Structures are given as structure tokens and as C-alpha cells.
């Protein structure tokens, strides 16, 4: 089983602060995706990273894929209450089958 | 408008009963998936369905589970003889036709087995 460990498991910070969450695996990813899931909804895709060292930005969110393609980080600048949610990384396998990480539950306090 | 609608949004059933969870895509898709998320745990892959047959299934997807497209549009997950530990959110996901399209998830069905 290819486990994806995400850290921290829980994070609660004040609005306006910056934060980084991590996704780590012992094996190489062919590609990795980040999702956000809000209560009562399914996961929503934020980004896909494929190339080692790749950096992608989505407004205040910055996604980085490790050079060895075994880890990834998500950095949020000036967090807002709307960023609250469960952040999931996922390994993309054949036929787009996803193996999800353990998740980071983020709470932004107004 | 969501790409995929799941019904019911919440299903309560007694242990031992059969349940059918439905997934209705907005347009024709080739790939369908079911995932499960037990409360407080991670999202787990159950099964993928391609060209009207199962293409891959996980260890969780045992003989208690089955999937089908009864009318060529709806995609269903049947759970026979439900157990308490089947209580979870069940998410359907679809993959649009063409290229390396990402998955679109439905909002899930919350199954509660009592």
C-alpha cells in the first residue's frame, strides 16, 4: 500500500496568517493532485502537478512538487475564512484512480 | 450546475438491509468511480467502471458490493446486507470524455446503518 502522509493533521490559525501543509510519500508520484473538501460536499480539484520541482499558483495558494516527486506542499498566503476546509493530496494512478492522503483539516479563525 | 448528482443525499437503513446509491451524470461519460469516506478517515477508492464493466476494484469492494448502469445513464452502487461499518459518505466521481480530464466528484450520499 502506498501511503500518503499529510501534515499537520489539524491546523487552526488566525485570518491573515500564512501557512504550509505537506504531503509525503515513500514512493515516487507520477502525478499528484490537491483537493479541497468542504462539509457535505465532494472533493474539488485545486491543482495537478506532474514535473519534479514544479510550482503552481492559484491566487493565494502556491503548490510545490518536490524535485524527487515524493512530496508536495501547499502554501496559503494571508489565509481567509473561506480557505477553511479539508485539504487532500492524492496520487493519480492508471485510469485516473486516486489514492488520497490522510488530509489536513484547516480552520481559519476570523 | 454540478457535473454529477447523487441520490439520496442521506440514507438511513437497518443492518442487514440492501441499499442502492445512485449517481446521475449531467452528460455521457466513459469512466465512473465510487469512493468511500468513513467519518474522520480518508477518502478510499472502491471501484472504477469503464465501458460498462468494472476495470478495477479495491479490497473493500467485496461480494457485498456491486455496480451497474441499469439504463445507460444512471450509475448505481448496491450494498447488500449492510453492516454497521458500512456507515460512511459514498462519493461518485466521473471522468469526462477526452484527454486526461480530471475527476468530478458528486456531493455524496451519507449512509447510516443502524
PDB file of C-alpha atoms in Angstrom:
ATOM      1  CA  UNK A   1       0.000   0.000   0.000  1.00  0.00           C
ATOM      2  CA  UNK A   2       1.412   3.384  -0.995  1.00  0.00           C
ATOM      3  CA  UNK A   3       0.624   5.589   1.977  1.00  0.00           C
ATOM      4  CA  UNK A   4       0.362   9.325   1.656  1.00  0.00           C
ATOM      5  CA  UNK A   5       1.013  11.126   4.894  1.00  0.00           C
ATOM      6  CA  UNK A   6      -0.224  14.667   5.278  1.00  0.00           C
ATOM      7  CA  UNK A   7       0.832  17.041   7.997  1.00  0.00           C
ATOM      8  CA  UNK A   8      -0.287  18.594  10.115  1.00  0.00           C
ATOM      9  CA  UNK A   9      -3.498  16.640  10.624  1.00  0.00           C
ATOM     10  CA  UNK A  10      -5.215  19.712  12.071  1.00  0.00           C
ATOM     11  CA  UNK A  11      -4.319  23.375  11.745  1.00  0.00           C
ATOM     12  CA  UNK A  12      -6.123  26.342  13.187  1.00  0.00           C
ATOM     13  CA  UNK A  13      -4.792  29.829  12.529  1.00  0.00           C
ATOM     14  CA  UNK A  14      -5.914  33.442  12.539  1.00  0.00           C
ATOM     15  CA  UNK A  15      -7.146  35.171   9.431  1.00  0.00           C
ATOM     16  CA  UNK A  16      -4.312  36.901   7.606  1.00  0.00           C
ATOM     17  CA  UNK A  17      -1.588  34.470   8.646  1.00  0.00           C
ATOM     18  CA  UNK A  18       0.389  32.284   6.275  1.00  0.00           C
ATOM     19  CA  UNK A  19       0.529  28.511   6.445  1.00  0.00           C
ATOM     20  CA  UNK A  20       2.039  25.488   4.769  1.00  0.00           C
ATOM     21  CA  UNK A  21       0.755  21.921   4.701  1.00  0.00           C
ATOM     22  CA  UNK A  22       2.636  18.911   3.467  1.00  0.00           C
ATOM     23  CA  UNK A  23       2.085  15.654   1.628  1.00  0.00           C
ATOM     24  CA  UNK A  24       4.742  12.936   1.772  1.00  0.00           C
ATOM     25  CA  UNK A  25       5.158   9.508   0.265  1.00  0.00           C
ATOM     26  CA  UNK A  26       7.873   6.888   0.364  1.00  0.00           C
ATOM     27  CA  UNK A  27       7.417   6.257  -3.353  1.00  0.00           C
ATOM     28  CA  UNK A  28       7.539   8.447  -6.424  1.00  0.00           C
ATOM     29  CA  UNK A  29       4.403  10.066  -7.753  1.00  0.00           C
ATOM     30  CA  UNK A  30       3.739  10.028 -11.483  1.00  0.00           C
ATOM     31  CA  UNK A  31       1.454  12.950 -10.781  1.00  0.00           C
ATOM     32  CA  UNK A  32      -0.155  14.445  -7.715  1.00  0.00           C
ATOM     33  CA  UNK A  33      -3.310  16.395  -7.170  1.00  0.00           C
ATOM     34  CA  UNK A  34      -4.513  18.650  -4.384  1.00  0.00           C
ATOM     35  CA  UNK A  35      -8.202  18.816  -3.465  1.00  0.00           C
ATOM     36  CA  UNK A  36     -10.266  20.847  -1.026  1.00  0.00           C
ATOM     37  CA  UNK A  37     -13.308  19.288   0.547  1.00  0.00           C
ATOM     38  CA  UNK A  38     -15.944  21.251   2.430  1.00  0.00           C
ATOM     39  CA  UNK A  39     -18.508  19.687   4.782  1.00  0.00           C
ATOM     40  CA  UNK A  40     -21.284  17.893   2.938  1.00  0.00           C
ATOM     41  CA  UNK A  41     -19.522  18.099  -0.409  1.00  0.00           C
ATOM     42  CA  UNK A  42     -17.206  16.026  -2.518  1.00  0.00           C
ATOM     43  CA  UNK A  43     -13.536  16.850  -3.052  1.00  0.00           C
ATOM     44  CA  UNK A  44     -12.891  19.643  -5.548  1.00  0.00           C
ATOM     45  CA  UNK A  45      -9.707  19.628  -7.587  1.00  0.00           C
ATOM     46  CA  UNK A  46      -7.360  22.550  -6.991  1.00  0.00           C
ATOM     47  CA  UNK A  47      -4.290  21.612  -8.996  1.00  0.00           C
ATOM     48  CA  UNK A  48      -2.353  18.833 -10.684  1.00  0.00           C
ATOM     49  CA  UNK A  49       1.451  18.727 -10.562  1.00  0.00           C
ATOM     50  CA  UNK A  50       3.485  16.438 -12.744  1.00  0.00           C
ATOM     51  CA  UNK A  51       7.086  17.642 -13.048  1.00  0.00           C
ATOM     52  CA  UNK A  52       9.615  17.468 -10.201  1.00  0.00           C
ATOM     53  CA  UNK A  53      10.275  20.935  -8.809  1.00  0.00           C
ATOM     54  CA  UNK A  54       7.127  22.314 -10.401  1.00  0.00           C
ATOM     55  CA  UNK A  55       5.465  25.306  -8.741  1.00  0.00           C
ATOM     56  CA  UNK A  56       1.903  26.332  -9.481  1.00  0.00           C
ATOM     57  CA  UNK A  57      -0.011  29.284  -8.143  1.00  0.00           C
ATOM     58  CA  UNK A  58      -3.739  29.620  -7.703  1.00  0.00           C
ATOM     59  CA  UNK A  59      -4.405  33.107  -6.326  1.00  0.00           C
ATOM     60  CA  UNK A  60      -3.090  32.970  -2.725  1.00  0.00           C
ATOM     61  CA  UNK A  61      -2.310  29.251  -2.938  1.00  0.00           C
ATOM     62  CA  UNK A  62       1.131  28.044  -4.015  1.00  0.00           C
ATOM     63  CA  UNK A  63       1.699  24.372  -4.755  1.00  0.00           C
ATOM     64  CA  UNK A  64       5.153  22.873  -4.986  1.00  0.00           C
ATOM     65  CA  UNK A  65       6.125  19.415  -6.150  1.00  0.00           C
ATOM     66  CA  UNK A  66       9.361  18.045  -4.710  1.00  0.00           C
ATOM     67  CA  UNK A  67      12.329  17.553  -7.000  1.00  0.00           C
ATOM     68  CA  UNK A  68      12.224  13.801  -6.410  1.00  0.00           C
ATOM     69  CA  UNK A  69       8.445  13.721  -6.885  1.00  0.00           C
ATOM     70  CA  UNK A  70       7.909  12.127  -3.480  1.00  0.00           C
ATOM     71  CA  UNK A  71       6.467  15.098  -1.667  1.00  0.00           C
ATOM     72  CA  UNK A  72       4.457  18.240  -2.167  1.00  0.00           C
ATOM     73  CA  UNK A  73       3.492  21.321  -0.230  1.00  0.00           C
ATOM     74  CA  UNK A  74       0.643  23.772  -0.277  1.00  0.00           C
ATOM     75  CA  UNK A  75       1.309  27.274   0.988  1.00  0.00           C
ATOM     76  CA  UNK A  76      -1.512  29.714   1.630  1.00  0.00           C
ATOM     77  CA  UNK A  77      -0.750  33.397   1.976  1.00  0.00           C
ATOM     78  CA  UNK A  78      -2.952  35.698   4.046  1.00  0.00           C
ATOM     79  CA  UNK A  79      -5.449  32.975   4.909  1.00  0.00           C
ATOM     80  CA  UNK A  80      -9.123  33.851   4.837  1.00  0.00           C
ATOM     81  CA  UNK A  81     -12.122  32.149   6.473  1.00  0.00           C
ATOM     82  CA  UNK A  82     -13.148  30.863   3.041  1.00  0.00           C
ATOM     83  CA  UNK A  83      -9.988  28.750   2.993  1.00  0.00           C
ATOM     84  CA  UNK A  84     -11.389  26.609   5.790  1.00  0.00           C
ATOM     85  CA  UNK A  85     -11.759  23.006   4.716  1.00  0.00           C
ATOM     86  CA  UNK A  86     -10.148  19.610   4.419  1.00  0.00           C
ATOM     87  CA  UNK A  87      -7.134  19.655   2.111  1.00  0.00           C
ATOM     88  CA  UNK A  88      -6.324  16.359   0.462  1.00  0.00           C
ATOM     89  CA  UNK A  89      -3.439  15.319  -1.680  1.00  0.00           C
ATOM     90  CA  UNK A  90      -3.918  12.364  -3.999  1.00  0.00           C
ATOM     91  CA  UNK A  91      -1.715  10.124  -6.062  1.00  0.00           C
ATOM     92  CA  UNK A  92      -3.014   9.756  -9.611  1.00  0.00           C
ATOM     93  CA  UNK A  93      -2.810   6.198 -10.892  1.00  0.00           C
ATOM     94  CA  UNK A  94      -3.886   4.420 -14.023  1.00  0.00           C
ATOM     95  CA  UNK A  95      -7.328   5.370 -15.372  1.00  0.00           C
ATOM     96  CA  UNK A  96      -7.220   8.378 -13.037  1.00  0.00           C
ATOM     97  CA  UNK A  97      -7.707   6.185  -9.990  1.00  0.00           C
ATOM     98  CA  UNK A  98      -6.926   8.340  -6.949  1.00  0.00           C
ATOM     99  CA  UNK A  99      -5.210   7.321  -3.746  1.00  0.00           C
ATOM    100  CA  UNK A 100      -5.882  10.016  -1.187  1.00  0.00           C
ATOM    101  CA  UNK A 101      -3.736  11.192   1.654  1.00  0.00           C
ATOM    102  CA  UNK A 102      -4.794  11.404   5.259  1.00  0.00           C
ATOM    103  CA  UNK A 103      -5.825  15.056   4.898  1.00  0.00           C
ATOM    104  CA  UNK A 104      -5.211  18.323   6.733  1.00  0.00           C
ATOM    105  CA  UNK A 105      -8.219  19.920   8.320  1.00  0.00           C
ATOM    106  CA  UNK A 106      -7.693  23.669   8.186  1.00  0.00           C
ATOM    107  CA  UNK A 107      -9.669  26.186  10.196  1.00  0.00           C
ATOM    108  CA  UNK A 108      -9.211  29.908   9.674  1.00  0.00           C
ATOM    109  CA  UNK A 109     -10.394  31.976  12.597  1.00  0.00           C
ATOM    110  CA  UNK A 110     -11.861  35.370  11.657  1.00  0.00           C
TER     111      UNK A 110
ATOM    112  CA  UNK B   1     -24.601  23.192 -12.217  1.00  0.00           C
ATOM    113  CA  UNK B   2     -22.885  20.071 -10.855  1.00  0.00           C
ATOM    114  CA  UNK B   3     -21.426  17.587 -13.279  1.00  0.00           C
ATOM    115  CA  UNK B   4     -22.894  14.741 -11.293  1.00  0.00           C
ATOM    116  CA  UNK B   5     -25.819  14.390  -8.910  1.00  0.00           C
ATOM    117  CA  UNK B   6     -26.033  11.758  -6.233  1.00  0.00           C
ATOM    118  CA  UNK B   7     -29.223  10.495  -4.639  1.00  0.00           C
ATOM    119  CA  UNK B   8     -30.254  10.195  -1.946  1.00  0.00           C
ATOM    120  CA  UNK B   9     -28.216  12.746  -0.053  1.00  0.00           C
ATOM    121  CA  UNK B  10     -28.789  10.783   3.156  1.00  0.00           C
ATOM    122  CA  UNK B  11     -29.873   7.186   3.570  1.00  0.00           C
ATOM    123  CA  UNK B  12     -30.621   5.536   6.890  1.00  0.00           C
ATOM    124  CA  UNK B  13     -31.004   1.787   6.861  1.00  0.00           C
ATOM    125  CA  UNK B  14     -31.089  -1.077   9.292  1.00  0.00           C
ATOM    126  CA  UNK B  15     -28.290  -3.578   9.479  1.00  0.00           C
ATOM    127  CA  UNK B  16     -28.830  -6.410   7.046  1.00  0.00           C
ATOM    128  CA  UNK B  17     -30.837  -4.376   4.566  1.00  0.00           C
ATOM    129  CA  UNK B  18     -29.836  -3.642   0.982  1.00  0.00           C
ATOM    130  CA  UNK B  19     -29.253  -0.111  -0.248  1.00  0.00           C
ATOM    131  CA  UNK B  20     -28.816   1.348  -3.713  1.00  0.00           C
ATOM    132  CA  UNK B  21     -26.945   4.590  -4.137  1.00  0.00           C
ATOM    133  CA  UNK B  22     -27.407   6.468  -7.390  1.00  0.00           C
ATOM    134  CA  UNK B  23     -25.174   8.694  -9.453  1.00  0.00           C
ATOM    135  CA  UNK B  24     -26.541  10.679 -12.372  1.00  0.00           C
ATOM    136  CA  UNK B  25     -24.025  12.393 -14.645  1.00  0.00           C
ATOM    137  CA  UNK B  26     -25.075  15.519 -16.491  1.00  0.00           C
ATOM    138  CA  UNK B  27     -23.803  14.169 -19.775  1.00  0.00           C
ATOM    139  CA  UNK B  28     -22.411  10.996 -21.173  1.00  0.00           C
ATOM    140  CA  UNK B  29     -19.172   9.867 -19.562  1.00  0.00           C
ATOM    141  CA  UNK B  30     -16.945   6.924 -20.028  1.00  0.00           C
ATOM    142  CA  UNK B  31     -15.375   6.444 -16.611  1.00  0.00           C
ATOM    143  CA  UNK B  32     -17.211   6.171 -13.310  1.00  0.00           C
ATOM    144  CA  UNK B  33     -15.822   5.691  -9.837  1.00  0.00           C
ATOM    145  CA  UNK B  34     -17.097   5.105  -6.333  1.00  0.00           C
ATOM    146  CA  UNK B  35     -15.168   6.278  -3.282  1.00  0.00           C
ATOM    147  CA  UNK B  36     -15.974   5.957   0.394  1.00  0.00           C
ATOM    148  CA  UNK B  37     -15.128   8.195   3.329  1.00  0.00           C
ATOM    149  CA  UNK B  38     -15.781   6.882   6.808  1.00  0.00           C
ATOM    150  CA  UNK B  39     -16.293   9.718   9.281  1.00  0.00           C
ATOM    151  CA  UNK B  40     -12.947  11.197  10.268  1.00  0.00           C
ATOM    152  CA  UNK B  41     -10.994   8.983   7.899  1.00  0.00           C
ATOM    153  CA  UNK B  42      -9.534   9.418   4.457  1.00  0.00           C
ATOM    154  CA  UNK B  43     -11.286   9.027   1.126  1.00  0.00           C
ATOM    155  CA  UNK B  44     -10.876   5.445  -0.121  1.00  0.00           C
ATOM    156  CA  UNK B  45     -11.207   4.071  -3.632  1.00  0.00           C
ATOM    157  CA  UNK B  46     -13.844   1.377  -4.071  1.00  0.00           C
ATOM    158  CA  UNK B  47     -14.245   0.682  -7.773  1.00  0.00           C
ATOM    159  CA  UNK B  48     -13.815   2.078 -11.254  1.00  0.00           C
ATOM    160  CA  UNK B  49     -16.190   1.321 -14.107  1.00  0.00           C
ATOM    161  CA  UNK B  50     -15.279   1.723 -17.751  1.00  0.00           C
ATOM    162  CA  UNK B  51     -17.196   0.851 -20.855  1.00  0.00           C
ATOM    163  CA  UNK B  52     -19.945  -0.803 -18.826  1.00  0.00           C
ATOM    164  CA  UNK B  53     -17.735  -3.098 -16.807  1.00  0.00           C
ATOM    165  CA  UNK B  54     -15.555  -2.971 -13.713  1.00  0.00           C
ATOM    166  CA  UNK B  55     -11.990  -2.010 -14.601  1.00  0.00           C
ATOM    167  CA  UNK B  56     -10.517  -2.050 -11.108  1.00  0.00           C
ATOM    168  CA  UNK B  57     -11.716  -2.648  -7.572  1.00  0.00           C
ATOM    169  CA  UNK B  58     -10.187  -2.362  -4.133  1.00  0.00           C
ATOM    170  CA  UNK B  59     -10.066  -4.901  -1.307  1.00  0.00           C
ATOM    171  CA  UNK B  60     -13.009  -3.109   0.251  1.00  0.00           C
ATOM    172  CA  UNK B  61     -15.185  -3.894  -2.778  1.00  0.00           C
ATOM    173  CA  UNK B  62     -16.056  -7.471  -1.901  1.00  0.00           C
ATOM    174  CA  UNK B  63     -19.075  -9.586  -2.831  1.00  0.00           C
ATOM    175  CA  UNK B  64     -21.282  -7.365  -0.710  1.00  0.00           C
ATOM    176  CA  UNK B  65     -20.917  -4.609  -3.301  1.00  0.00           C
ATOM    177  CA  UNK B  66     -21.954  -4.353  -6.929  1.00  0.00           C
ATOM    178  CA  UNK B  67     -22.183  -1.618  -9.543  1.00  0.00           C
ATOM    179  CA  UNK B  68     -24.142  -1.234 -12.726  1.00  0.00           C
ATOM    180  CA  UNK B  69     -25.566   1.216 -15.248  1.00  0.00           C
ATOM    181  CA  UNK B  70     -29.112  -0.072 -15.449  1.00  0.00           C
ATOM    182  CA  UNK B  71     -30.329   2.323 -18.134  1.00  0.00           C
ATOM    183  CA  UNK B  72     -27.123   3.536 -19.730  1.00  0.00           C
ATOM    184  CA  UNK B  73     -27.220   6.772 -17.791  1.00  0.00           C
ATOM    185  CA  UNK B  74     -27.544   6.241 -14.047  1.00  0.00           C
ATOM    186  CA  UNK B  75     -24.664   4.586 -12.272  1.00  0.00           C
ATOM    187  CA  UNK B  76     -25.536   2.690  -9.120  1.00  0.00           C
ATOM    188  CA  UNK B  77     -23.718   1.179  -6.155  1.00  0.00           C
ATOM    189  CA  UNK B  78     -25.594  -1.615  -4.421  1.00  0.00           C
ATOM    190  CA  UNK B  79     -24.627  -2.721  -0.942  1.00  0.00           C
ATOM    191  CA  UNK B  80     -26.188  -5.980   0.129  1.00  0.00           C
ATOM    192  CA  UNK B  81     -26.741  -6.956   3.760  1.00  0.00           C
ATOM    193  CA  UNK B  82     -25.387  -3.704   5.167  1.00  0.00           C
ATOM    194  CA  UNK B  83     -23.207  -3.707   8.268  1.00  0.00           C
ATOM    195  CA  UNK B  84     -22.629  -1.016  10.853  1.00  0.00           C
ATOM    196  CA  UNK B  85     -19.157  -0.404   9.452  1.00  0.00           C
ATOM    197  CA  UNK B  86     -20.640   0.457   6.051  1.00  0.00           C
ATOM    198  CA  UNK B  87     -21.744   3.775   7.518  1.00  0.00           C
ATOM    199  CA  UNK B  88     -19.860   6.407   5.533  1.00  0.00           C
ATOM    200  CA  UNK B  89     -20.076   9.072   2.841  1.00  0.00           C
ATOM    201  CA  UNK B  90     -20.131   7.466  -0.585  1.00  0.00           C
ATOM    202  CA  UNK B  91     -18.902   9.625  -3.435  1.00  0.00           C
ATOM    203  CA  UNK B  92     -19.446   9.033  -7.106  1.00  0.00           C
ATOM    204  CA  UNK B  93     -16.906  10.525  -9.482  1.00  0.00           C
ATOM    205  CA  UNK B  94     -16.960  10.818 -13.231  1.00  0.00           C
ATOM    206  CA  UNK B  95     -14.309  11.423 -15.785  1.00  0.00           C
ATOM    207  CA  UNK B  96     -15.403  13.367 -18.832  1.00  0.00           C
ATOM    208  CA  UNK B  97     -14.587  12.056 -22.238  1.00  0.00           C
ATOM    209  CA  UNK B  98     -11.381  13.112 -23.950  1.00  0.00           C
ATOM    210  CA  UNK B  99      -7.796  13.596 -22.937  1.00  0.00           C
ATOM    211  CA  UNK B 100      -6.532  13.412 -19.384  1.00  0.00           C
ATOM    212  CA  UNK B 101      -9.568  15.015 -17.822  1.00  0.00           C
ATOM    213  CA  UNK B 102      -9.679  15.183 -14.019  1.00  0.00           C
ATOM    214  CA  UNK B 103     -12.392  13.571 -11.973  1.00  0.00           C
ATOM    215  CA  UNK B 104     -15.522  15.426 -10.916  1.00  0.00           C
ATOM    216  CA  UNK B 105     -16.990  14.322  -7.623  1.00  0.00           C
ATOM    217  CA  UNK B 106     -20.606  14.388  -6.581  1.00  0.00           C
ATOM    218  CA  UNK B 107     -21.665  15.733  -3.213  1.00  0.00           C
ATOM    219  CA  UNK B 108     -22.004  12.246  -1.831  1.00  0.00           C
ATOM    220  CA  UNK B 109     -24.579  10.094  -0.109  1.00  0.00           C
ATOM    221  CA  UNK B 110     -24.332   9.793   3.643  1.00  0.00           C
ATOM    222  CA  UNK B 111     -25.189   6.210   4.546  1.00  0.00           C
ATOM    223  CA  UNK B 112     -26.072   5.489   8.151  1.00  0.00           C
ATOM    224  CA  UNK B 113     -26.528   1.862   9.137  1.00  0.00           C
ATOM    225  CA  UNK B 114     -28.252   1.340  12.478  1.00  0.00           C
TER     226      UNK B 114
END
